[in-house]
Rosetta silent file (secondary structure, phi, psi, omega in degrees, C-alpha in Angstrom):
SEQUENCE: MTARIYRPAKTAMQSGHARTRDWVLDYEPEEPRVVESLMGWTTSGDMKSQLKLRFATKEEAVAYAERHGIPYEVHEAKFAQRRGLSYADNFSPTRRGAWTH
SCORE:     score description
SCORE:     0.000 S_00000001
   1 L     0.000  132.532  172.128  115.371  120.998   91.786 S_00000001
   2 L   -98.036  153.437 -167.187  112.489  122.966   93.199 S_00000001
   3 E   -99.485  160.931  158.053  110.744  125.572   91.323 S_00000001
   4 E  -102.629  130.415  164.410  109.413  129.093   92.914 S_00000001
   5 E  -114.461  116.827  175.256  106.178  130.354   91.597 S_00000001
   6 E  -153.486  175.045 -179.877  105.501  133.971   92.577 S_00000001
   7 L   -98.497  118.938 -171.475  104.582  137.427   91.966 S_00000001
   8 L   -79.892  143.764 -178.398  107.420  139.596   91.664 S_00000001
   9 L   -82.425  155.390 -179.479  107.413  142.875   93.660 S_00000001
  10 L   -80.702  169.450 -174.129  107.944  146.400   92.072 S_00000001
  11 L   -91.827  170.995  173.192  111.242  147.889   92.941 S_00000001
  12 L   -57.028  -49.075  170.094  112.184  150.695   94.858 S_00000001
  13 L   -75.938   20.385 -167.102  112.603  152.764   91.649 S_00000001
  14 L  -125.860  125.333 -179.509  109.486  151.745   90.000 S_00000001
  15 L   -97.623  -13.428 -161.144  106.138  153.919   90.720 S_00000001
  16 L  -127.098  167.139  177.290  103.785  151.873   88.545 S_00000001
  17 L  -103.033   42.788  162.690  103.104  148.194   88.298 S_00000001
  18 L   -75.036  150.161  165.847  104.482  147.011   84.954 S_00000001
  19 L    79.317   -0.546  179.709  106.006  143.702   85.077 S_00000001
  20 L   -89.157  -48.603 -173.209  103.960  142.954   88.499 S_00000001
  21 L   -72.114  -24.989  179.402  101.145  141.457   87.534 S_00000001
  22 L   -90.784  159.940  172.016  102.496  138.096   85.883 S_00000001
  23 E   -95.926  162.672 -163.979  103.690  135.062   87.810 S_00000001
  24 E  -124.527  134.032  172.566  107.095  133.830   87.600 S_00000001
  25 E  -127.586  117.831  175.497  108.569  130.315   87.821 S_00000001
  26 E  -146.095  171.227 -167.673  112.166  130.031   88.559 S_00000001
  27 E  -109.723  158.393  174.412  114.338  127.720   90.171 S_00000001
  28 L   -74.162  161.411  174.439  116.237  127.542   93.349 S_00000001
  29 L   -62.011  136.834  168.834  120.114  127.351   93.238 S_00000001
  30 L   -74.136  -68.544 -176.286  121.516  123.623   92.915 S_00000001
  31 L  -128.238  149.220 -175.694  124.823  124.910   93.912 S_00000001
  32 L   -56.445  140.006  175.795  126.706  128.056   95.355 S_00000001
  33 L   -83.558  169.052 -153.467  127.886  130.571   92.991 S_00000001
  34 E  -121.444  155.293  167.926  132.037  130.714   92.977 S_00000001
  35 E  -116.499  135.088  177.456  133.952  133.832   92.452 S_00000001
  36 L   -83.268  114.510 -176.166  136.199  133.285   89.925 S_00000001
  37 L   -61.262  -17.620  175.498  140.086  134.151   91.070 S_00000001
  38 L   -84.872  -65.064 -166.724  141.374  135.790   87.651 S_00000001
  39 L   -88.337  -55.038  174.393  138.607  138.225   86.843 S_00000001
  40 L   113.928   24.780 -171.810  136.577  138.277   90.266 S_00000001
  41 L   -94.091  149.244 -178.313  133.182  137.588   88.292 S_00000001
  42 E   -79.177  113.116  167.327  130.545  135.795   90.053 S_00000001
  43 E   -95.892 -176.566  179.042  130.004  131.916   88.311 S_00000001
  44 L   173.626  120.349  171.794  127.816  129.031   88.529 S_00000001
  45 L   -63.457  -12.207  177.469  127.574  125.660   86.808 S_00000001
  46 L   -84.437  116.429 -156.111  123.826  125.723   87.100 S_00000001
  47 L   -94.459  -28.238  173.498  122.259  126.316   84.057 S_00000001
  48 H   -65.467  -30.389  175.004  118.649  126.419   85.264 S_00000001
  49 H   -63.710  -14.063  175.766  119.183  129.258   87.371 S_00000001
  50 H   -65.626  -37.968 -126.078  119.261  131.370   84.152 S_00000001
  51 L  -116.621  124.896 -161.235  115.876  130.380   83.316 S_00000001
  52 E  -157.576   95.549  174.589  112.824  132.307   84.310 S_00000001
  53 E   -52.387  115.776  160.493  109.149  131.803   83.078 S_00000001
  54 E  -104.619  159.650 -148.577  106.214  134.228   82.977 S_00000001
  55 E  -143.941  139.632  154.867  102.518  133.090   83.483 S_00000001
  56 L   -58.252  -34.901 -162.752   99.310  135.255   83.154 S_00000001
  57 L  -132.086  149.080  167.613   98.225  133.299   86.022 S_00000001
  58 H   -64.254  -56.430 -175.652   99.032  131.274   89.106 S_00000001
  59 H   -51.201  -27.968  158.586   97.147  128.486   87.725 S_00000001
  60 H   -62.183  -53.712  174.609   99.013  128.410   84.706 S_00000001
  61 H   -36.148  -66.805 -162.864  102.358  128.560   86.555 S_00000001
  62 H   -73.404  -43.874  172.162  101.367  125.525   88.561 S_00000001
  63 H   -33.694  -47.178 -171.413   99.685  123.612   85.704 S_00000001
  64 H   -76.203  -29.901 -172.122  102.898  123.755   83.759 S_00000001
  65 H   -68.694  -27.704  156.246  105.098  122.825   86.569 S_00000001
  66 H   -67.743  -23.978 -176.426  102.997  119.871   87.299 S_00000001
  67 H   -77.868  -51.533 -169.507  102.392  118.862   83.361 S_00000001
  68 L   -61.506  -29.654 -168.445  106.567  118.832   83.348 S_00000001
  69 L    75.707   40.434  156.926  106.847  117.092   86.889 S_00000001
  70 L   -81.401  126.386 -172.866  108.652  119.760   88.690 S_00000001
  71 L   -86.455  150.750 -158.263  108.233  119.980   92.249 S_00000001
  72 E  -136.319  167.566  158.560  107.354  123.703   92.806 S_00000001
  73 E  -136.437  156.154  168.617  106.340  125.992   96.023 S_00000001
  74 E  -101.249  118.827  161.817  104.060  129.103   95.837 S_00000001
  75 E   -96.931  121.129  165.645  104.726  132.271   97.606 S_00000001
  76 L   -67.792  157.448  175.668  101.782  134.651   97.513 S_00000001
  77 L   -94.561  147.114  172.454  102.694  138.344   97.348 S_00000001
  78 L  -100.301  119.151  175.401  102.013  140.540  100.611 S_00000001
  79 L  -104.050  149.113 -156.956  101.052  144.206   99.416 S_00000001
  80 L   -75.025  159.669 -177.581  101.795  146.806  101.412 S_00000001
  81 L   -94.748  139.611 -167.921   98.770  148.839  103.119 S_00000001
  82 L  -112.957  155.028  164.795   98.858  152.206  101.709 S_00000001
  83 L  -131.834  142.281  163.926   97.270  155.278  103.899 S_00000001
  84 L   -77.469  123.078  162.960   96.192  158.157  102.235 S_00000001
  85 L  -140.910  167.505 -171.165   97.273  161.477  103.596 S_00000001
  86 L  -121.784  176.334 -166.926   97.273  164.674  102.447 S_00000001
  87 H   -50.552  -52.914  177.435   99.573  167.769  102.214 S_00000001
  88 H   -57.920   -8.371 -169.024   97.384  169.895  104.439 S_00000001
  89 H   -84.813  -33.377  160.717   97.722  167.407  107.055 S_00000001
  90 L   -42.396  -53.349 -166.145  101.382  168.554  107.973 S_00000001
  91 L   -98.092   19.775 -175.838   99.922  171.758  109.098 S_00000001
  92 L   -64.624  163.492  179.374   96.833  170.568  111.417 S_00000001
  93 L   -94.174  -21.489  178.340   96.269  171.925  114.547 S_00000001
  94 L   -93.616   16.754  173.756   95.501  167.783  115.875 S_00000001
  95 L   -81.023  165.066 -177.691   98.656  166.729  114.507 S_00000001
  96 L   -88.867  139.027  179.142  100.926  164.347  116.918 S_00000001
  97 L    71.026  145.843 -175.529  104.394  165.835  117.349 S_00000001
  98 L   -55.619  147.366 -176.057  106.052  169.256  116.956 S_00000001
  99 L  -114.982   94.066  171.408  105.965  170.587  113.423 S_00000001
 100 L  -107.741  147.036  171.158  109.889  171.884  113.331 S_00000001
 101 L   -76.242    0.000    0.000  112.134  173.130  110.488 S_00000001
């Protein structure tokens, strides 16, 4: 079973960077999830899918996986480039496009 090592991205509802600085090691699912016919719940017999380990650095996560003989893949985070805009730019005479209501 292959493990993934990654830094989680912040959610759409999250403005800060809490819980995005740590590195996470979790396992790829071994078997697909199945919808239970009686209750409609999603179930799986894969117990390692519930396991999620957090590490302060990528090196700690990689060392843990190598120490325990776990095959792993490292996924580097891609951070979005932010453009700084001001509210006054909406009313600038050099604005591209028409400003309408």
